C-alpha cells in the first residue's frame, strides 16, 4: 500500500509563492497518474492539476498560468509550485495517486495540508 504525505503548506501573503511536496512511502511508478486537489470550507473538492507518468500536465482553469506541477519518479515525489497566490487559493490541498491495471483500480490520498493566503 502506498502512503502519501504532503509538506510545504502554510501562510503566504497575497501575490506570494508557495511550493507543496508529496512524498510516497512506496514506489510511484510511471503507471500512476498523480495530482493535486483542494477543498475550501463549504466547497467540494476540486482538481488543481494532474501529471501523467510521462510528464504530461493538466490544470484546472482557476490555476492555469500560476501553478506548475512536476514529479520525480526516481525519488517518489511530486511537487506543486504555486505563484501569484490569492485568498481564493486558500484551501486544504491533497496529494493523489491513481493507477488502473488488470488487477483493479488503485487510488491513494494524502492527509491534506492547509494553504492560507492573506489579503
CSV table of C-alpha atoms in Angstrom, one decimal:
chain,number,residue,atom,x,y,z
A,1,UNK,CA,0.0,0.0,0.0
A,2,UNK,CA,1.2,3.5,-0.9
A,3,UNK,CA,1.3,6.2,1.8
A,4,UNK,CA,1.3,9.8,0.6
A,5,UNK,CA,2.4,12.7,2.8
A,6,UNK,CA,2.2,16.4,1.9
A,7,UNK,CA,4.6,19.1,3.1
A,8,UNK,CA,5.2,22.7,2.4
A,9,UNK,CA,1.9,24.3,3.3
A,10,UNK,CA,1.4,27.3,5.5
A,11,UNK,CA,0.6,31.0,5.4
A,12,UNK,CA,1.6,33.2,2.5
A,13,UNK,CA,1.0,36.8,1.5
A,14,UNK,CA,-1.2,38.0,-1.4
A,15,UNK,CA,0.7,37.6,-4.6
A,16,UNK,CA,3.3,35.3,-3.0
A,17,UNK,CA,4.5,31.9,-3.8
A,18,UNK,CA,4.5,28.5,-2.1
A,19,UNK,CA,5.7,25.1,-3.0
A,20,UNK,CA,4.0,21.9,-1.9
A,21,UNK,CA,5.6,18.5,-2.0
A,22,UNK,CA,4.2,15.0,-1.8
A,23,UNK,CA,6.3,12.1,-0.8
A,24,UNK,CA,5.4,8.4,-1.2
A,25,UNK,CA,6.5,5.7,1.1
A,26,UNK,CA,6.0,3.2,-1.6
A,27,UNK,CA,7.2,3.3,-5.2
A,28,UNK,CA,5.2,5.6,-7.5
A,29,UNK,CA,5.9,4.2,-10.9
A,30,UNK,CA,5.1,5.8,-14.3
A,31,UNK,CA,1.9,3.8,-14.3
A,32,UNK,CA,0.4,6.2,-11.8
A,33,UNK,CA,-1.2,9.4,-12.6
A,34,UNK,CA,-0.6,11.9,-9.8
A,35,UNK,CA,-2.4,15.1,-9.0
A,36,UNK,CA,-3.3,17.8,-6.5
A,37,UNK,CA,-6.8,18.5,-5.3
A,38,UNK,CA,-8.1,21.2,-2.9
A,39,UNK,CA,-11.1,21.8,-0.8
A,40,UNK,CA,-12.2,25.1,0.8
A,41,UNK,CA,-14.7,25.3,3.6
A,42,UNK,CA,-18.2,24.8,2.2
A,43,UNK,CA,-16.9,23.8,-1.2
A,44,UNK,CA,-16.5,20.4,-3.0
A,45,UNK,CA,-13.1,19.0,-3.5
A,46,UNK,CA,-11.8,20.2,-6.9
A,47,UNK,CA,-9.0,19.2,-9.2
A,48,UNK,CA,-6.0,21.6,-9.2
A,49,UNK,CA,-3.6,19.8,-11.5
A,50,UNK,CA,-2.6,16.3,-12.7
A,51,UNK,CA,0.6,14.9,-14.2
A,52,UNK,CA,1.0,11.6,-16.0
A,53,UNK,CA,3.9,9.2,-15.6
A,54,UNK,CA,5.3,10.6,-18.8
A,55,UNK,CA,5.1,14.2,-17.6
A,56,UNK,CA,2.0,15.4,-19.3
A,57,UNK,CA,0.3,18.0,-17.1
A,58,UNK,CA,-3.2,19.4,-17.0
A,59,UNK,CA,-4.6,22.2,-14.9
A,60,UNK,CA,-7.8,23.5,-13.6
A,61,UNK,CA,-9.0,26.7,-15.1
A,62,UNK,CA,-8.5,28.7,-11.9
A,63,UNK,CA,-4.8,27.9,-11.6
A,64,UNK,CA,-3.6,27.9,-15.3
A,65,UNK,CA,-0.6,30.1,-15.7
A,66,UNK,CA,0.1,30.3,-12.0
A,67,UNK,CA,0.7,26.8,-10.8
A,68,UNK,CA,3.2,24.2,-12.1
A,69,UNK,CA,3.0,20.5,-11.3
A,70,UNK,CA,6.1,18.2,-11.5
A,71,UNK,CA,7.1,14.8,-10.4
A,72,UNK,CA,10.3,12.8,-9.9
A,73,UNK,CA,9.6,9.1,-10.2
A,74,UNK,CA,13.1,8.1,-9.1
A,75,UNK,CA,12.6,9.9,-5.8
A,76,UNK,CA,8.9,9.0,-5.4
A,77,UNK,CA,7.9,12.7,-5.1
A,78,UNK,CA,5.6,15.2,-6.7
A,79,UNK,CA,5.5,19.0,-6.3
A,80,UNK,CA,3.2,21.9,-6.9
A,81,UNK,CA,4.8,25.3,-7.4
A,82,UNK,CA,2.1,28.0,-6.6
A,83,UNK,CA,2.7,31.5,-7.8
A,84,UNK,CA,0.6,34.7,-7.7
A,85,UNK,CA,-1.4,33.4,-4.9
A,86,UNK,CA,-4.7,35.0,-3.9
A,87,UNK,CA,-7.1,34.4,-1.0
A,88,UNK,CA,-9.2,32.3,-3.4
A,89,UNK,CA,-6.5,29.7,-3.3
A,90,UNK,CA,-6.9,29.2,0.4
A,91,UNK,CA,-7.9,25.5,1.0
A,92,UNK,CA,-6.7,22.2,2.2
A,93,UNK,CA,-4.6,20.6,-0.6
A,94,UNK,CA,-4.5,16.9,-1.1
A,95,UNK,CA,-2.0,14.7,-2.9
A,96,UNK,CA,-3.4,12.0,-5.1
A,97,UNK,CA,-2.0,9.0,-7.0
A,98,UNK,CA,-4.1,6.7,-9.2
A,99,UNK,CA,-3.4,3.6,-11.3
A,100,UNK,CA,-5.6,1.4,-13.4
A,101,UNK,CA,-4.4,-2.1,-14.1
A,102,UNK,CA,-5.9,-5.5,-15.0
A,103,UNK,CA,-6.0,-6.4,-11.3
A,104,UNK,CA,-8.0,-3.3,-10.3
A,105,UNK,CA,-8.1,0.5,-9.8
A,106,UNK,CA,-5.9,1.9,-7.1
A,107,UNK,CA,-6.4,5.3,-5.6
A,108,UNK,CA,-4.3,6.8,-2.8
A,109,UNK,CA,-4.7,10.1,-0.9
A,110,UNK,CA,-2.6,12.1,1.4
A,111,UNK,CA,-4.0,13.5,4.6
A,112,UNK,CA,-4.2,17.1,3.3
A,113,UNK,CA,-2.2,20.2,4.1
A,114,UNK,CA,-3.5,23.7,4.8
A,115,UNK,CA,-2.6,26.6,2.5
A,116,UNK,CA,-3.8,30.1,3.6
A,117,UNK,CA,-3.3,33.2,1.6
A,118,UNK,CA,-3.7,36.5,3.4
A,119,UNK,CA,-5.4,39.5,1.7
